[in-house]
Structure formats: structure tokens, C-alpha cells
Amino acid sequence: MKSISTFSKTLSTSVAIFFAVSLVISITSFSIFELNENQLLYLFSMKGQIVGGVFALTLTAYIFFAEKLRQIGEDNADYYDATFELRKKYFKDLIFIAVFVGLSILLCIVGISTITKCQKLLTFILNLSSSLFIVCIGSILYFGIILLDPHKIDNEVRNLGKSVENNYPVNEKDESATLEKFLSAYNSLENTIMETSENLYGLYLSKDNQFGRYKPQIIQALNILLRFEIIDNKTVSKINEIRMYRNSIVHSVDNFEISKKICLEIENIDEEIRSKAGNKYVDTD
């Protein structure tokens, strides 16, 4: 995932453009409408109230959808990574919206306090606050649309799978593997991870970890193997990539060309875990 989403970049760029335009207009003293003091007071107060009220509703909707995504990830481990990434992305986008909503309200307050002062400053604040108002309302509406997208989870699962697929390209010289072979190798690896972690830890994995935050059993098992130094962080990353790739294939209608390289990678990791676990088995009785 990129640190800043396309949505946030577009929002920031729009504000920067409007800032430049507002500055030029205030310097040139260009105006289309002439507003008296009462009209300005009403306009500033109305913009602040509307954008604040709409953002409050958006925040409520975000809390609801974030919880729904969390529940979906708990109910179906295959969707855990996709829902987790979506919640991260939506939270970052919401922060950007909150910052600009706050700036919009602040400008409205400053505008009210400068109505009887410098005309050029008032013109700049009026234009910029109006621009921010439009950007905030537009971004909130778009944010609501992406929250309501019924295909967002499936799309995210597919995107995660595609990003992993790029690490294992199928070239003309390489042999491709069948879906059955890939799933068989993955299931074997998953069983090895689960069985080894249970033997090492001495008990079956609970649904909730010690911090009270749910994670799929496979992720808990990887943490146990990492703790007992059966695998390292690099191997954990590889297994998680393969796991996301598997989830993408299972839940996608697209045709995936599966590289034989990824099957060999799975088999090597499986064998490595079995070998190290055999030398480092811990009897917890």
C-alpha cells in the first residue's frame, strides 16, 4: 500500500490550486459579487455549519463501516488482509478530510473576525474558504461513495494478489503450475505451520490473542514460529505474500497464470519448517 492514496493526493492538489487562485484574485481585486456585511456573516457561518455537520455524519458512517469490515475479516480469514488494508486506507483518507474541514471552519471564523478590516485579506479568506467548502463537500461525497462500493473487498483482494503476482511472473521460458498443484502445496504448508506451532506452544491457538485483537489462526501460528526462531521475518513476509496470493486466486474470477517458481518456494518453506521444527521441538508437558 502506498503511504498516501490517490484520493488524498488529489484532495491536497485541489486545495493548493484553489489557494493559488484565491491569492491571485485577492491581489487583483477581481470580484463578481458584491456582498454587504450581513451577507458575509451569514455566508461564513452557513459554510462552517454545513461542512461541520456533513463531516460529523461522515465520521459516524466511517465508524459503522470500519466495524463491519472488521467483522467480515473475523468471520472469513481469507478477507482479513483486504479488510485490514481498506480500514487503513479509509482512515488515512478521513484524516486528510478532517484536516481540510478544520481549515475550512477556521477560515470561516477568521473571516467573520476580519469583515470590517483589510478588504484584500477579506477577499482572500472569502475565496479560499469558499473553495475549501467546495473541496470538502466534494471529497466527503466521494468518500461516501467508496465506502458504499459493494465490490471494494473483492477488488482489494484482487489488488493484493496482483501485487504478489508481479513478484512471481510467468515467462515464456518458465513452466506454469496448475491451480490444483498450487493449492495442494499451499494447504500442505498451512498444515505444517499450524501443527508445528501447536506442538511448540503446547496448546491449540485461541481465537483472541493476548492483546484482545483478533487475528486469523495462521497469523498467530506464524508469530509463534517466529518467536521460537523456526522462521525469520523475511520468511514470514514471504508466507504472508503467498497467503494473500492464494486468497486472491480463490476469490477471483480472473484467470491467474501461476508460476512454477511460487510452488517451489512453498515447498522449500514447508521443508525448512519441518526440518527446523524437528531439531527444536519443545515438549510443554
Tab-separated table of C-alpha atoms in Angstrom:
chain	number	residue	atom	x	y	z
A	1	MET	CA	0.000	0.000	0.000
A	2	LYS	CA	1.176	3.475	-0.751
A	3	SER	CA	1.618	5.798	2.201
A	4	ILE	CA	-0.602	8.452	0.575
A	5	SER	CA	-3.574	7.355	-1.503
A	6	THR	CA	-4.587	8.835	-4.845
A	7	PHE	CA	-7.653	10.309	-3.158
A	8	SER	CA	-5.526	12.196	-0.605
A	9	LYS	CA	-3.106	13.424	-3.283
A	10	THR	CA	-5.991	14.717	-5.407
A	11	LEU	CA	-7.508	16.454	-2.397
A	12	SER	CA	-4.215	18.144	-1.499
A	13	THR	CA	-3.592	19.208	-5.103
A	14	SER	CA	-7.079	20.725	-5.391
A	15	VAL	CA	-6.588	22.784	-2.241
A	16	ALA	CA	-3.184	24.017	-3.462
A	17	ILE	CA	-4.694	25.117	-6.794
A	18	PHE	CA	-7.587	26.918	-5.107
A	19	PHE	CA	-5.151	28.617	-2.740
A	20	ALA	CA	-3.158	29.996	-5.684
A	21	VAL	CA	-6.314	31.151	-7.494
A	22	SER	CA	-7.669	32.829	-4.346
A	23	LEU	CA	-4.371	34.645	-3.848
A	24	VAL	CA	-4.359	35.960	-7.413
A	25	ILE	CA	-7.961	37.118	-7.169
A	26	SER	CA	-7.339	38.956	-3.902
A	27	ILE	CA	-4.252	40.705	-5.280
A	28	THR	CA	-6.030	41.818	-8.474
A	29	SER	CA	-9.169	42.801	-6.518
A	30	PHE	CA	-11.282	40.923	-9.054
A	31	SER	CA	-14.846	40.285	-7.891
A	32	ILE	CA	-18.107	39.014	-9.378
A	33	PHE	CA	-20.457	39.550	-6.447
A	34	GLU	CA	-20.676	42.455	-4.024
A	35	LEU	CA	-21.753	41.337	-0.541
A	36	ASN	CA	-22.656	43.500	2.408
A	37	GLU	CA	-21.638	42.810	5.998
A	38	ASN	CA	-24.774	40.824	6.916
A	39	GLN	CA	-24.477	38.647	3.832
A	40	LEU	CA	-20.847	37.908	4.611
A	41	LEU	CA	-21.680	36.983	8.198
A	42	TYR	CA	-24.421	34.631	7.019
A	43	LEU	CA	-22.204	33.096	4.317
A	44	PHE	CA	-19.294	32.407	6.652
A	45	SER	CA	-21.470	30.947	9.406
A	46	MET	CA	-23.501	28.832	6.959
A	47	LYS	CA	-20.387	27.297	5.364
A	48	GLY	CA	-18.893	26.386	8.725
A	49	GLN	CA	-22.100	24.791	9.998
A	50	ILE	CA	-22.768	22.808	6.816
A	51	VAL	CA	-19.276	21.388	6.392
A	52	GLY	CA	-19.044	20.564	10.116
A	53	GLY	CA	-22.442	18.825	10.144
A	54	VAL	CA	-21.740	16.804	6.997
A	55	PHE	CA	-18.339	15.722	8.343
A	56	ALA	CA	-19.940	14.610	11.619
A	57	LEU	CA	-22.319	12.360	9.649
A	58	THR	CA	-19.374	11.052	7.615
A	59	LEU	CA	-17.462	10.217	10.778
A	60	THR	CA	-20.450	8.261	12.095
A	61	ALA	CA	-20.723	6.360	8.816
A	62	TYR	CA	-16.983	5.594	8.875
A	63	ILE	CA	-17.209	4.124	12.390
A	64	PHE	CA	-20.073	1.874	11.253
A	65	PHE	CA	-18.334	0.661	8.086
A	66	ALA	CA	-14.958	0.188	9.806
A	67	GLU	CA	-16.637	-2.094	12.346
A	68	LYS	CA	-18.412	-4.007	9.571
A	69	LEU	CA	-15.108	-4.513	7.766
A	70	ARG	CA	-13.507	-5.740	10.978
A	71	GLN	CA	-16.326	-8.245	11.497
A	72	ILE	CA	-16.031	-9.507	7.917
A	73	GLY	CA	-12.315	-10.053	8.439
A	74	GLU	CA	-13.031	-12.010	11.619
A	75	ASP	CA	-15.746	-14.149	10.039
A	76	ASN	CA	-13.668	-15.015	6.973
A	77	ALA	CA	-9.896	-15.219	7.422
A	78	ASP	CA	-9.443	-15.018	3.632
A	79	TYR	CA	-10.672	-11.416	3.776
A	80	TYR	CA	-8.580	-10.401	6.780
A	81	ASP	CA	-5.775	-8.696	4.825
A	82	ALA	CA	-8.148	-6.943	2.422
A	83	THR	CA	-10.366	-5.538	5.182
A	84	PHE	CA	-7.323	-4.502	7.214
A	85	GLU	CA	-5.818	-2.620	4.255
A	86	LEU	CA	-9.170	-0.973	3.481
A	87	ARG	CA	-9.555	0.226	7.062
A	88	LYS	CA	-6.039	1.685	6.963
A	89	LYS	CA	-6.682	3.412	3.655
A	90	TYR	CA	-10.045	4.829	4.721
A	91	PHE	CA	-8.584	6.085	7.999
A	92	LYS	CA	-5.790	7.946	6.182
A	93	ASP	CA	-8.299	9.476	3.763
A	94	LEU	CA	-10.515	10.508	6.674
A	95	ILE	CA	-7.571	12.266	8.346
A	96	PHE	CA	-6.979	14.333	5.196
A	97	ILE	CA	-10.666	15.240	5.028
A	98	ALA	CA	-10.669	16.167	8.726
A	99	VAL	CA	-7.664	18.475	8.286
A	100	PHE	CA	-9.271	20.378	5.422
A	101	VAL	CA	-12.657	20.509	7.165
A	102	GLY	CA	-10.906	22.014	10.167
A	103	LEU	CA	-9.142	24.555	7.959
A	104	SER	CA	-12.447	25.437	6.304
A	105	ILE	CA	-14.149	26.087	9.649
A	106	LEU	CA	-11.130	28.031	10.914
A	107	LEU	CA	-11.159	30.256	7.828
A	108	CYS	CA	-14.857	30.932	8.356
A	109	ILE	CA	-14.140	32.053	11.928
A	110	VAL	CA	-11.239	34.227	10.795
A	111	GLY	CA	-13.400	35.658	8.014
A	112	ILE	CA	-16.084	36.735	10.476
A	113	SER	CA	-13.468	38.489	12.608
A	114	THR	CA	-11.969	40.378	9.612
A	115	ILE	CA	-15.163	41.613	7.945
A	116	THR	CA	-14.546	45.232	8.959
A	117	LYS	CA	-10.786	45.121	8.351
A	118	CYS	CA	-8.481	44.793	5.307
A	119	GLN	CA	-10.578	44.322	2.161
A	120	LYS	CA	-7.931	42.347	0.270
A	121	LEU	CA	-7.436	40.000	3.209
A	122	LEU	CA	-11.190	39.532	3.491
A	123	THR	CA	-11.439	38.780	-0.240
A	124	PHE	CA	-8.673	36.190	0.022
A	125	ILE	CA	-10.262	34.483	3.046
A	126	LEU	CA	-13.711	34.530	1.436
A	127	ASN	CA	-12.470	32.957	-1.802
A	128	LEU	CA	-10.260	30.393	-0.076
A	129	SER	CA	-12.929	29.389	2.446
A	130	SER	CA	-15.470	29.011	-0.358
A	131	SER	CA	-13.019	26.892	-2.334
A	132	LEU	CA	-12.274	24.724	0.698
A	133	PHE	CA	-16.005	24.378	1.291
A	134	ILE	CA	-16.496	23.018	-2.234
A	135	VAL	CA	-13.484	20.682	-1.925
A	136	CYS	CA	-14.626	19.368	1.458
A	137	ILE	CA	-18.197	18.688	0.340
A	138	GLY	CA	-16.967	17.033	-2.863
A	139	SER	CA	-14.409	14.881	-1.026
A	140	ILE	CA	-16.952	13.829	1.609
A	141	LEU	CA	-19.413	12.783	-1.089
A	142	TYR	CA	-16.713	10.800	-2.898
A	143	PHE	CA	-15.583	9.219	0.369
A	144	GLY	CA	-19.172	8.123	0.973
A	145	ILE	CA	-19.330	6.559	-2.488
A	146	ILE	CA	-16.177	4.478	-1.975
A	147	LEU	CA	-17.464	3.356	1.429
A	148	LEU	CA	-20.679	2.133	-0.199
A	149	ASP	CA	-18.902	0.334	-3.058
A	150	PRO	CA	-20.209	-3.266	-2.871
A	151	HIS	CA	-17.120	-4.631	-4.644
A	152	LYS	CA	-14.481	-2.903	-2.506
A	153	ILE	CA	-13.398	-6.048	-0.612
A	154	ASP	CA	-13.161	-8.248	-3.703
A	155	ASN	CA	-11.265	-5.514	-5.536
A	156	GLU	CA	-8.816	-5.154	-2.656
A	157	VAL	CA	-8.281	-8.932	-2.500
A	158	ARG	CA	-7.550	-8.905	-6.228
A	159	ASN	CA	-5.174	-5.932	-5.906
A	160	LEU	CA	-3.233	-7.659	-3.128
A	161	GLY	CA	-2.986	-10.787	-5.244
A	162	LYS	CA	-1.833	-8.842	-8.301
A	163	SER	CA	0.915	-7.136	-6.302
A	164	VAL	CA	2.226	-10.546	-5.225
A	165	GLU	CA	1.834	-11.977	-8.739
A	166	ASN	CA	4.282	-9.353	-10.007
A	167	ASN	CA	6.955	-10.926	-7.785
A	168	TYR	CA	6.433	-14.289	-9.483
A	169	PRO	CA	5.971	-13.519	-13.194
A	170	VAL	CA	5.349	-16.319	-15.657
A	171	ASN	CA	7.805	-16.003	-18.538
A	172	GLU	CA	7.594	-17.842	-21.833
A	173	LYS	CA	10.617	-19.947	-20.873
A	174	ASP	CA	9.155	-20.838	-17.475
A	175	GLU	CA	6.676	-23.601	-16.825
A	176	SER	CA	3.343	-22.649	-15.317
A	177	ALA	CA	1.809	-24.651	-12.495
A	178	THR	CA	-1.755	-25.872	-12.258
A	179	LEU	CA	-4.195	-24.451	-9.729
A	180	GLU	CA	-4.526	-27.862	-8.095
A	181	LYS	CA	-0.776	-28.138	-7.570
A	182	PHE	CA	-0.550	-24.653	-6.121
A	183	LEU	CA	-3.441	-25.173	-3.691
A	184	SER	CA	-2.098	-28.578	-2.684
A	185	ALA	CA	1.326	-27.095	-1.907
A	186	TYR	CA	-0.213	-24.194	-0.004
A	187	ASN	CA	-2.522	-26.418	2.047
A	188	SER	CA	0.437	-28.591	2.964
A	189	LEU	CA	2.412	-25.532	4.075
A	190	GLU	CA	-0.511	-24.217	6.119
A	191	ASN	CA	-0.990	-27.574	7.841
A	192	THR	CA	2.733	-27.708	8.644
A	193	ILE	CA	2.622	-24.206	10.125
A	194	MET	CA	-0.444	-24.961	12.240
A	195	GLU	CA	0.754	-28.335	13.505
A	196	THR	CA	4.266	-27.076	14.279
A	197	SER	CA	3.008	-24.022	16.146
A	198	GLU	CA	0.634	-26.157	18.219
A	199	ASN	CA	3.428	-28.558	19.116
A	200	LEU	CA	5.765	-25.714	20.009
A	201	TYR	CA	3.281	-23.742	22.015
A	202	GLY	CA	1.765	-26.786	23.661
A	203	LEU	CA	-1.866	-25.825	23.199
A	204	TYR	CA	-4.370	-25.040	20.477
A	205	LEU	CA	-4.496	-21.488	19.276
A	206	SER	CA	-7.282	-19.361	20.691
A	207	LYS	CA	-9.326	-17.032	18.526
A	208	ASP	CA	-8.216	-13.979	20.506
A	209	ASN	CA	-4.582	-13.300	21.251
A	210	GLN	CA	-3.177	-11.878	24.465
A	211	PHE	CA	-3.824	-8.310	23.346
A	212	GLY	CA	-7.503	-8.980	22.692
A	213	ARG	CA	-7.239	-8.214	18.957
A	214	TYR	CA	-8.390	-10.908	16.582
A	215	LYS	CA	-6.040	-12.354	14.006
A	216	PRO	CA	-6.542	-15.418	11.819
A	217	GLN	CA	-5.036	-18.554	13.262
A	218	ILE	CA	-2.425	-18.746	10.506
A	219	ILE	CA	-1.077	-15.323	11.521
A	220	GLN	CA	-0.955	-16.318	15.183
A	221	ALA	CA	0.844	-19.503	14.173
A	222	LEU	CA	3.448	-17.542	12.209
A	223	ASN	CA	4.079	-15.357	15.263
A	224	ILE	CA	4.690	-18.489	17.344
A	225	LEU	CA	7.150	-19.898	14.803
A	226	LEU	CA	8.900	-16.525	14.697
A	227	ARG	CA	9.108	-16.440	18.481
A	228	PHE	CA	10.705	-19.893	18.579
A	229	GLU	CA	13.086	-18.880	15.734
A	230	ILE	CA	11.802	-21.544	13.372
A	231	ILE	CA	11.373	-18.832	10.741
A	232	ASP	CA	12.630	-15.259	10.400
A	233	ASN	CA	10.860	-12.033	9.446
A	234	LYS	CA	11.790	-12.459	5.787
A	235	THR	CA	10.132	-15.875	5.675
A	236	VAL	CA	7.055	-14.513	7.450
A	237	SER	CA	6.749	-11.829	4.768
A	238	LYS	CA	7.053	-14.445	2.011
A	239	ILE	CA	4.380	-16.649	3.589
A	240	ASN	CA	2.036	-13.691	4.006
A	241	GLU	CA	2.552	-12.750	0.359
A	242	ILE	CA	1.781	-16.304	-0.723
A	243	ARG	CA	-1.269	-16.387	1.550
A	244	MET	CA	-2.653	-13.175	0.036
A	245	TYR	CA	-1.953	-14.540	-3.438
A	246	ARG	CA	-3.866	-17.721	-2.605
A	247	ASN	CA	-6.825	-15.699	-1.257
A	248	SER	CA	-6.884	-13.615	-4.420
A	249	ILE	CA	-6.985	-16.710	-6.635
A	250	VAL	CA	-9.697	-18.425	-4.602
A	251	HIS	CA	-11.991	-15.367	-4.516
A	252	SER	CA	-11.332	-14.048	-8.017
A	253	VAL	CA	-12.975	-14.801	-11.341
A	254	ASP	CA	-9.842	-13.691	-13.204
A	255	ASN	CA	-7.541	-16.210	-14.808
A	256	PHE	CA	-4.236	-16.328	-12.965
A	257	GLU	CA	-1.120	-17.765	-14.543
A	258	ILE	CA	0.591	-19.475	-11.646
A	259	SER	CA	4.361	-19.595	-11.819
A	260	LYS	CA	6.066	-22.867	-11.021
A	261	LYS	CA	8.530	-20.762	-9.039
A	262	ILE	CA	5.948	-19.929	-6.371
A	263	CYS	CA	5.095	-23.613	-5.932
A	264	LEU	CA	8.769	-24.422	-5.454
A	265	GLU	CA	9.013	-21.551	-2.971
A	266	ILE	CA	6.125	-23.003	-0.972
A	267	GLU	CA	7.646	-26.480	-0.966
A	268	ASN	CA	11.033	-25.133	0.156
A	269	ILE	CA	9.492	-23.172	3.026
A	270	ASP	CA	7.433	-26.202	4.029
A	271	GLU	CA	10.523	-28.396	4.115
A	272	GLU	CA	12.526	-25.767	6.009
A	273	ILE	CA	9.892	-25.502	8.745
A	274	ARG	CA	9.647	-29.284	9.109
A	275	SER	CA	13.429	-29.592	9.326
A	276	LYS	CA	13.941	-26.838	11.906
A	277	ALA	CA	10.958	-27.914	13.972
A	278	GLY	CA	12.305	-31.460	14.130
A	279	ASN	CA	15.510	-30.136	15.671
A	280	LYS	CA	13.819	-27.731	18.030
A	281	TYR	CA	10.681	-29.432	19.262
A	282	VAL	CA	9.577	-28.190	22.671
A	283	ASP	CA	7.750	-30.584	24.995
A	284	THR	CA	5.420	-28.490	27.096
A	285	ASP	CA	4.092	-31.272	29.315
